[in-house]
């Protein structure tokens, strides 16, 4: 009788098991070859939700195959959208007939970006009803700036039974000047969406300047909106009566590109990263060059080479164009490979250090003091079973596995697949010893019904 084991526990044909997925990485191999970056998740999400505001057929290209996009499609379909796949990364989204009451609350809790429906529904219907958002746990993630801006535009806000309901007084929002106390990507997006069809002009002072804010403004302008200044510290939106459908291609994912840049720098070797906008990567390139990594910019690619030792450095995350907070965990892994003491300070979230305990299980020497990680680098990491505690922390565990001695198993990989399109296949194609494994989980077994 062949006996299978999982976690050292024998499996039996008399039991049925739930299955768990994990990523297994065996470290020590340099990365060589080229990788193609997918469309940017954090640009695709606001643009997908903006199709509710547009209210007619749009064709969106370069959409990444990631779980957050799939959940967003599920939410829009529950509201009545017709979504058709035209190719692996191109979808036709038709939001002509929509019902804002239709979505099940638990769907909203699966991801944070669903709250972009507040701006889209208000701009389209003069009212909105959205479940409280979920998203990665970095401590308190309030939405006070969103609410402040939507109220300033004439929205009356009610929080009831886990929903946020907003009515535009008189049925249509009215443009005004809005100053953000905090630079917020989400709040900038929501106010842009709500203001596009408001009566009069809206000026957003102190907005987020990320490339995905510019991408959303470009998409909305292609649909007939009148937005200027996106990407600067002042955005002006002149209200229009209605929008029309369009065809639009999402920008490449600068965080996926940065993740592969750090993977190549950490593992060593030479990797060409295709389908990028080098300007979006400037803060990451600058830090890697400080550490002795060679980065060569080309028109729509960067080539990353590292063969010698890494130098220690200090990093602080900031809103764009600063070093991105979504590159924080990946950068800590790289710092752990540089001899000496390096520092990484988190400048955006109150607590983004939950991944440090997982790295310590691999032998990393890291102390956290307030918002700063003090990394004593130079000792090799050792492979170990670790888990993804959030999207970017999960991919950082994979990078740690690439450089560790021995085998690393990463579980909770659903969090990684929320934001990375085929990360295992892309790494395999540049020489990583990595695989995605599905195994029965003996801790979730039920007697097989006879
Ligand atoms: C977006 O989150 C991204 N998510 C995050 O990426 C990213 O980390 C973040 O922007 C910063 O770049 C998506 O685009 C779906 P914020 P968002 O509003 O919009 C505080 C990933 O890994 N704040 O810019 O939620 C907030 O607590 C994810 O892809 C308020 O205080 O971020 C945080 O400390 C993780 N009040 C800071 O601002 C508010 O009303 C920045 O948050 C809103 C935000």
mmCIF file of C-alpha atoms and ligand atoms in Angstrom, residues 41-43 45-46 68 111-113 115-116 136 138-147 182-189 208 210 212 255 318-320 324-326 347-350 352 371 390-392 418-419, ligand 1:
data_model
loop_
_atom_site.group_PDB
_atom_site.id
_atom_site.type_symbol
_atom_site.label_atom_id
_atom_site.label_comp_id
_atom_site.label_asym_id
_atom_site.label_seq_id
_atom_site.Cartn_x
_atom_site.Cartn_y
_atom_site.Cartn_z
ATOM 1 C CA UNK A 41 -2.475 46.044 -10.977
ATOM 2 C CA UNK A 42 -2.854 49.390 -9.184
ATOM 3 C CA UNK A 43 -3.622 51.155 -12.469
ATOM 4 C CA UNK A 45 -8.144 48.404 -10.693
ATOM 5 C CA UNK A 46 -9.185 52.095 -10.704
ATOM 6 C CA UNK A 68 -7.659 41.345 -7.497
ATOM 7 C CA UNK A 111 -10.008 43.825 -1.512
ATOM 8 C CA UNK A 112 -9.567 47.480 -0.792
ATOM 9 C CA UNK A 113 -9.881 48.889 -4.323
ATOM 10 C CA UNK A 115 -14.111 51.444 -2.656
ATOM 11 C CA UNK A 116 -13.399 53.192 -5.964
ATOM 12 C CA UNK A 136 -3.567 44.183 3.272
ATOM 13 C CA UNK A 138 -0.690 47.498 7.631
ATOM 14 C CA UNK A 139 -2.411 48.764 10.748
ATOM 15 C CA UNK A 140 -5.070 51.455 10.572
ATOM 16 C CA UNK A 141 -6.013 52.292 6.970
ATOM 17 C CA UNK A 142 -8.697 54.959 7.395
ATOM 18 C CA UNK A 143 -10.720 56.495 4.580
ATOM 19 C CA UNK A 144 -11.251 59.897 6.210
ATOM 20 C CA UNK A 145 -9.686 61.754 3.261
ATOM 21 C CA UNK A 146 -12.063 60.018 0.854
ATOM 22 C CA UNK A 147 -15.084 60.949 2.975
ATOM 23 C CA UNK A 182 -2.343 63.323 3.731
ATOM 24 C CA UNK A 183 -1.109 62.231 0.301
ATOM 25 C CA UNK A 184 -3.475 59.363 -0.515
ATOM 26 C CA UNK A 185 -3.577 57.353 -3.746
ATOM 27 C CA UNK A 186 -7.053 55.993 -3.036
ATOM 28 C CA UNK A 187 -8.571 59.296 -1.989
ATOM 29 C CA UNK A 188 -7.094 61.064 -5.043
ATOM 30 C CA UNK A 189 -8.607 58.385 -7.279
ATOM 31 C CA UNK A 208 -0.973 61.585 -4.962
ATOM 32 C CA UNK A 210 1.824 58.078 -8.767
ATOM 33 C CA UNK A 212 -1.315 55.095 -11.906
ATOM 34 C CA UNK A 255 6.245 47.445 -8.695
ATOM 35 C CA UNK A 318 7.756 57.889 0.398
ATOM 36 C CA UNK A 319 4.846 58.595 -1.925
ATOM 37 C CA UNK A 320 5.914 58.823 -5.611
ATOM 38 C CA UNK A 324 7.766 53.057 -3.157
ATOM 39 C CA UNK A 325 6.340 51.578 0.032
ATOM 40 C CA UNK A 326 5.276 48.570 -2.070
ATOM 41 C CA UNK A 347 7.308 56.547 5.597
ATOM 42 C CA UNK A 348 3.775 55.712 4.418
ATOM 43 C CA UNK A 349 2.154 53.092 6.690
ATOM 44 C CA UNK A 350 2.128 52.871 10.467
ATOM 45 C CA UNK A 352 4.415 47.290 7.472
ATOM 46 C CA UNK A 371 9.124 52.759 11.776
ATOM 47 C CA UNK A 390 0.619 40.255 2.672
ATOM 48 C CA UNK A 391 1.076 40.677 -1.065
ATOM 49 C CA UNK A 392 4.509 42.334 -1.175
ATOM 50 C CA UNK A 418 -3.538 38.830 -5.802
ATOM 51 C CA UNK A 419 -0.939 41.050 -7.444
HETATM 52 C C1 LIG B 1 -2.706 52.200 -2.636
HETATM 53 O O1 LIG B 1 -3.349 51.936 -1.406
HETATM 54 C C2 LIG B 1 -2.188 50.855 -3.127
HETATM 55 N N1 LIG B 1 -3.315 49.952 -3.330
HETATM 56 C C3 LIG B 1 -1.219 50.250 -2.114
HETATM 57 O O2 LIG B 1 -0.665 49.075 -2.721
HETATM 58 C C4 LIG B 1 -0.079 51.234 -1.873
HETATM 59 O O3 LIG B 1 0.720 50.733 -0.824
HETATM 60 C C5 LIG B 1 -0.630 52.608 -1.479
HETATM 61 O O4 LIG B 1 -1.576 53.067 -2.472
HETATM 62 C C6 LIG B 1 0.477 53.652 -1.356
HETATM 63 O O5 LIG B 1 1.152 53.769 -2.571
HETATM 64 C C7 LIG B 1 -3.990 50.024 -4.502
HETATM 65 O O6 LIG B 1 -3.685 50.837 -5.353
HETATM 66 C C8 LIG B 1 -5.124 49.046 -4.683
HETATM 67 P P1 LIG B 1 -3.098 55.485 0.403
HETATM 68 P P2 LIG B 1 -4.236 53.114 -0.701
HETATM 69 O O7 LIG B 1 -4.501 55.971 0.505
HETATM 70 O O8 LIG B 1 -4.854 53.950 -1.751
HETATM 71 C C9 LIG B 1 -3.296 56.939 4.949
HETATM 72 C C10 LIG B 1 -0.136 46.833 -2.997
HETATM 73 O O9 LIG B 1 0.740 46.162 -2.437
HETATM 74 N N2 LIG B 1 -4.667 57.344 4.638
HETATM 75 O O10 LIG B 1 -2.141 56.203 -0.490
HETATM 76 O O11 LIG B 1 -5.073 52.498 0.336
HETATM 77 C C11 LIG B 1 -3.146 55.429 4.939
HETATM 78 O O12 LIG B 1 -3.476 54.884 6.190
HETATM 79 C C12 LIG B 1 -0.972 47.787 -2.175
HETATM 80 O O13 LIG B 1 -0.386 46.823 -4.228
HETATM 81 C C13 LIG B 1 -5.394 58.063 5.576
HETATM 82 O O14 LIG B 1 -4.914 58.358 6.658
HETATM 83 O O15 LIG B 1 -3.068 53.950 0.005
HETATM 84 C C14 LIG B 1 -1.668 55.260 4.636
HETATM 85 O O16 LIG B 1 -0.937 55.382 5.845
HETATM 86 C C15 LIG B 1 -0.671 47.671 -0.694
HETATM 87 N N3 LIG B 1 -6.666 58.445 5.283
HETATM 88 C C16 LIG B 1 -1.371 56.437 3.726
HETATM 89 O O17 LIG B 1 -2.430 57.373 3.909
HETATM 90 C C17 LIG B 1 -7.250 58.154 4.073
HETATM 91 O O18 LIG B 1 -8.423 58.541 3.851
HETATM 92 C C18 LIG B 1 -1.308 56.072 2.242
HETATM 93 O O19 LIG B 1 -2.509 55.404 1.899
HETATM 94 C C19 LIG B 1 -6.491 57.417 3.120
HETATM 95 C C20 LIG B 1 -5.200 57.042 3.430
#
